[in-house]
Each structure stands twice: as C-alpha cells, then as structure tokens.
Short mmCIF file of C-alpha atoms in Angstrom, two decimals:
data_model
loop_
_atom_site.label_atom_id
_atom_site.label_comp_id
_atom_site.label_asym_id
_atom_site.label_seq_id
_atom_site.Cartn_x
_atom_site.Cartn_y
_atom_site.Cartn_z
CA ASP A 5 40.89 19.05 42.51
CA GLY A 6 37.67 19.25 40.50
CA GLY A 7 37.42 19.15 36.75
CA ILE A 8 36.94 17.14 33.62
CA THR A 9 39.39 14.58 32.40
CA GLN A 10 39.66 13.09 28.95
CA SER A 11 41.88 10.25 28.00
CA PRO A 12 43.97 9.62 26.14
CA LYS A 13 45.27 12.96 24.84
CA TYR A 14 46.31 11.40 21.52
CA LEU A 15 44.72 8.33 19.96
CA PHE A 16 45.59 6.54 16.74
CA ARG A 17 43.39 3.95 15.06
CA LYS A 18 43.14 2.09 11.81
CA GLU A 19 40.21 2.73 9.54
CA GLY A 20 37.31 0.36 10.19
CA GLN A 21 37.89 0.09 13.94
CA ASN A 22 35.57 1.45 16.58
CA VAL A 23 37.22 3.56 19.25
CA THR A 24 35.92 4.84 22.59
CA LEU A 25 36.95 8.18 24.07
CA SER A 26 36.76 8.60 27.81
CA CYS A 27 35.27 11.59 29.65
CA GLU A 28 34.97 11.84 33.43
CA GLN A 29 33.88 14.75 35.62
CA ASN A 30 33.86 15.21 39.39
CA LEU A 31 32.01 18.53 39.37
CA ASN A 32 28.67 16.90 40.21
CA HIS A 33 27.23 18.33 36.99
CA ASP A 34 24.05 16.89 35.56
CA ALA A 35 24.66 17.80 31.91
CA MET A 36 27.47 16.57 29.71
CA TYR A 37 28.35 17.19 26.07
CA TRP A 38 30.57 15.98 23.25
CA TYR A 39 31.89 18.27 20.54
CA ARG A 40 34.02 17.76 17.50
CA GLN A 41 36.49 20.41 16.34
CA ASP A 42 38.19 20.36 12.95
CA PRO A 43 41.22 22.55 12.15
CA GLY A 44 40.34 26.23 11.99
CA GLN A 45 36.70 25.58 12.76
CA GLY A 46 34.31 25.93 15.60
CA LEU A 47 32.83 23.28 17.86
CA ARG A 48 30.07 21.09 16.50
CA LEU A 49 27.75 19.30 18.90
CA ILE A 50 27.73 15.51 18.61
CA TYR A 51 25.67 14.35 21.61
CA TYR A 52 24.53 15.74 24.92
CA SER A 53 23.08 14.30 28.09
CA GLN A 54 20.83 16.05 30.55
CA ILE A 55 20.83 13.34 33.18
CA VAL A 56 21.94 9.78 33.83
CA ASN A 57 20.52 7.22 31.38
CA ASP A 58 19.38 9.95 29.01
CA PHE A 59 21.10 11.45 25.99
CA GLN A 60 20.13 13.29 22.82
CA LYS A 61 21.64 13.63 19.37
CA GLY A 62 23.32 16.87 18.52
CA ASP A 63 23.95 18.31 15.08
CA ILE A 64 26.41 15.66 13.81
CA ALA A 65 25.53 12.42 15.63
CA GLU A 66 25.83 10.07 12.64
CA GLY A 67 28.62 7.57 13.15
CA TYR A 68 28.87 8.20 16.89
CA SER A 69 27.32 6.62 19.97
CA VAL A 70 27.33 7.47 23.67
CA SER A 71 26.22 6.10 27.01
CA ARG A 72 25.49 7.75 30.35
CA GLU A 73 25.33 5.00 32.93
CA LYS A 74 26.93 7.12 35.64
CA LYS A 75 26.65 10.80 36.40
CA GLU A 76 30.41 11.20 36.27
CA SER A 77 31.03 9.45 32.96
CA PHE A 78 30.01 10.11 29.36
CA PRO A 79 32.08 7.98 26.95
CA LEU A 80 31.92 8.56 23.20
CA THR A 81 32.36 5.75 20.67
CA VAL A 82 33.49 6.69 17.20
CA THR A 83 32.25 3.89 14.97
CA SER A 84 33.50 2.73 11.61
CA ALA A 85 30.40 4.36 10.11
CA GLN A 86 31.86 7.81 10.78
CA LYS A 87 33.27 8.89 7.41
CA ASN A 88 35.83 11.43 8.60
CA PRO A 89 36.68 10.56 12.21
CA THR A 90 40.04 12.34 12.41
CA ALA A 91 39.43 15.41 14.61
CA PHE A 92 39.89 16.98 18.02
CA TYR A 93 37.16 15.78 20.40
CA LEU A 94 36.09 17.87 23.37
CA CYS A 95 33.95 16.82 26.29
CA ALA A 96 32.20 19.36 28.49
CA SER A 97 29.84 19.49 31.44
CA SER A 98 27.51 22.08 32.95
CA PRO A 99 25.47 22.18 36.17
CA ARG A 100 22.22 21.65 34.30
CA LEU A 101 20.84 21.88 30.80
CA GLY A 102 19.23 25.14 29.86
CA GLY A 103 18.85 28.72 30.95
CA ASP A 104 21.93 30.28 32.40
CA SER A 105 23.38 26.93 33.30
CA TYR A 106 24.97 26.45 29.93
CA GLU A 107 28.34 27.68 31.20
CA GLN A 108 30.35 24.68 30.17
CA TYR A 109 33.55 23.34 31.66
CA PHE A 110 35.72 21.65 29.07
CA GLY A 111 38.18 18.83 29.27
CA PRO A 112 41.62 19.02 27.61
CA GLY A 113 40.42 17.15 24.53
CA THR A 114 41.44 13.98 22.68
CA ARG A 115 43.06 14.23 19.29
CA LEU A 116 41.97 11.21 17.26
CA THR A 117 43.82 10.23 14.10
CA VAL A 118 42.43 7.47 11.90
CA THR A 119 44.52 6.15 9.03
CA GLY B 21 17.97 25.40 15.26
CA GLU B 22 20.46 27.97 16.43
CA SER B 23 23.13 29.26 14.12
CA VAL B 24 26.00 31.26 15.53
CA GLY B 25 28.60 33.00 13.42
CA LEU B 26 31.52 35.30 13.79
CA HIS B 27 32.24 38.20 11.50
CA LEU B 28 35.99 37.84 11.11
CA PRO B 29 38.06 34.67 11.36
CA THR B 30 41.22 36.54 12.34
CA LEU B 31 42.07 39.73 14.18
CA SER B 32 45.51 41.23 14.74
CA VAL B 33 46.10 44.04 17.24
CA GLN B 34 49.03 45.81 18.86
CA GLU B 35 49.76 45.14 22.50
CA GLY B 36 47.96 47.71 24.61
CA ASP B 37 45.22 48.38 22.07
CA ASN B 38 41.59 47.43 22.64
CA SER B 39 40.18 44.44 20.75
CA ILE B 40 36.62 43.95 19.56
CA ILE B 41 35.36 40.57 18.40
CA ASN B 42 31.89 40.34 16.91
CA CYS B 43 29.34 37.57 16.67
CA ALA B 44 25.86 37.13 15.20
CA TYR B 45 23.18 34.62 16.10
CA SER B 46 20.05 33.54 14.30
CA ASN B 47 17.54 32.44 16.94
CA SER B 48 15.78 35.37 18.56
CA ALA B 49 14.64 33.01 21.34
CA SER B 50 18.23 32.50 22.53
CA ASP B 51 18.44 33.76 26.09
CA TYR B 52 21.97 33.10 27.23
CA PHE B 53 25.28 33.82 25.54
CA ILE B 54 28.83 33.00 26.49
CA TRP B 55 32.27 33.94 25.27
CA TYR B 56 35.02 31.34 25.50
CA LYS B 57 38.79 31.53 24.97
CA GLN B 58 40.66 28.58 23.52
CA GLU B 59 44.43 28.33 23.60
CA SER B 60 46.22 26.03 21.21
CA GLY B 61 45.65 22.34 21.94
CA LYS B 62 43.38 22.99 24.92
CA GLY B 63 39.70 23.03 25.67
CA PRO B 64 37.78 26.34 25.66
CA GLN B 65 37.61 28.33 28.87
CA PHE B 66 34.74 30.52 30.02
CA ILE B 67 35.40 34.27 29.82
CA ILE B 68 32.10 36.03 30.38
CA ASP B 69 28.39 35.47 29.88
CA ILE B 70 25.31 37.61 29.38
CA ARG B 71 21.60 36.94 29.64
CA SER B 72 19.14 38.24 27.10
CA ASN B 73 17.62 40.69 29.62
CA MET B 74 20.93 42.57 29.73
CA ASP B 75 22.65 44.84 27.19
CA LYS B 76 26.09 44.94 28.72
CA ARG B 77 28.18 43.07 31.21
CA GLN B 78 31.68 43.83 32.40
CA GLY B 79 34.40 41.62 33.79
CA GLN B 80 38.06 42.13 34.36
CA ARG B 81 39.32 43.85 31.17
CA VAL B 82 36.45 42.32 29.19
CA THR B 83 33.02 43.65 28.27
CA VAL B 84 30.26 41.87 26.40
CA LEU B 85 27.61 43.86 24.55
CA LEU B 86 24.34 42.36 23.37
CA ASN B 87 22.11 43.93 20.74
CA LYS B 88 18.97 41.84 20.53
CA THR B 89 17.45 44.00 17.82
CA VAL B 90 20.05 42.94 15.28
CA LYS B 91 20.96 39.68 17.06
CA HIS B 92 24.56 40.65 17.55
CA LEU B 93 27.00 40.45 20.41
CA SER B 94 30.54 41.60 20.84
CA LEU B 95 33.46 40.97 23.14
CA GLN B 96 35.71 43.90 23.98
CA ILE B 97 39.11 43.30 25.52
CA ALA B 98 40.80 46.35 27.02
CA ALA B 99 44.56 46.86 26.87
CA THR B 100 45.15 43.64 24.99
CA GLN B 101 48.13 41.64 26.17
CA PRO B 102 50.19 38.88 24.48
CA GLY B 103 48.52 36.36 26.80
CA ASP B 104 45.20 37.22 25.18
CA SER B 105 46.33 35.62 21.91
CA ALA B 106 43.93 32.72 21.36
CA VAL B 107 40.79 31.72 19.49
CA TYR B 108 37.60 33.30 20.85
CA PHE B 109 34.19 31.67 20.46
CA CYS B 110 30.75 33.00 21.12
CA ALA B 111 28.10 30.47 22.08
CA ALA B 112 24.33 30.64 22.27
CA GLY B 113 23.39 27.91 24.72
CA MET B 114 25.31 24.85 23.55
CA ARG B 115 25.87 26.02 19.96
CA PHE B 116 29.17 27.63 19.06
CA GLY B 117 30.32 30.04 16.40
CA ALA B 118 33.31 29.38 14.17
CA GLY B 119 35.77 31.39 16.26
CA THR B 120 38.05 34.40 15.77
CA ARG B 121 41.79 33.98 16.14
CA LEU B 122 43.20 36.98 17.99
CA THR B 123 46.90 37.70 17.53
CA VAL B 124 48.54 40.32 19.73
CA LYS B 125 51.67 41.89 18.29
CA PRO B 126 54.29 43.15 20.81
#
C-alpha cells in the first residue's frame, strides 16, 4: 500500500523546545516538500528536496531545518527560533522536481500546537 | 518568484449546479498547473492538471481552462454534489494559491 505517512497526527510542545515532524514515502519519488498551512490560508513552502542529500529553502524557511539522508524520509525540525510554530504541517512528494512532475502526493498532515 | 491567487475565498452552490473556481498566477514562465481538493483535516488531493501548451483539459465532471494571455485558470465542476464540498487550491509548480472553500447546499 503505497503512500506518504506523517506522524504523529497531533503534536503538542512547550515554547522553546525543538520538535521534529516525521515524513516517510514508499512511492520511490525523488522530490519531497514541506508546507505550512494556517487556518483559512493556503499552503506555504518551507523546504523542498530534489534528491537525497540535497535540499533548498522555500518561501518561509526561517526557524525550520530539514535533512534528506534517505530517499524515503524527509524530517522537518521546528526550532525554537520559529516565532509562530503552531500550524498544520503537510509533507508531499512527487516523482521528480520540475516540468509536469510537480503532481504532488500529500501526507495526512501533522497539527502542531506550541504553548 | 511565483505568486498564485484565487479570486474568491468562498463559493456556495446548490446541489446539481455547475461550479466555477477561478485562479490567477503572476509568472508567465509557469508551465504546469494543478488543481487540488482538500477536505477538512486532510492533505490536498490531486484533481486535474494542465500544461501551458493546452487551453483546456477535461476529467470526470471537472474541466480546467487556462488563459495564458491574462494568466488565469479556472476549475469547472459539473453537477456539483455534496461530496464536492471542500477547499480547492490551484498550484503553479510547487506554489499554491490561498484556496476557495466550496459549499454545496442540498
């Protein structure tokens, strides 16, 4: 059963703590992405990765970090430097980066609440 | 960079009517556009895509129209059903618009 998994579905943290969100895919996709979604708003690109051991900042990368040590995994760390970390975080993958390969497959999301 | 925007944040239609959701983009070099549907608490799901060398593409009950002259695309849903109620996003590459919430009234 192929797809993208994100865990956990709900995550609660105290302000000042770093937290890592998991994203795993078994679709054999090269490209992976992280988005942030705030209530009533669209998706904003945090980071993306074209291939293993490579990743690029998106539009709102400040306060976040990622790694891509394996093709299947693209974890996102929300650091204490992120001013407003409470949001719905979505991970996605696509066969490749660019052209008509941008059709993205999304995970179910992780709702992070920081108090 | 690319900027993608939707014209209306909400749209309400009667069951059985046709729905039209509009979207504008800023980068004339964008060559691939996608419409996604997002149900509450879930990740977006692919609906239909269109390349910049096309003006129209049809799927099952959905049609996407692309007007490159005015950098505008639309999603048409025929015979809208209650299950179509969701937020719809247009995307240019990996950049997304703000979304339109479609509500279908029985």
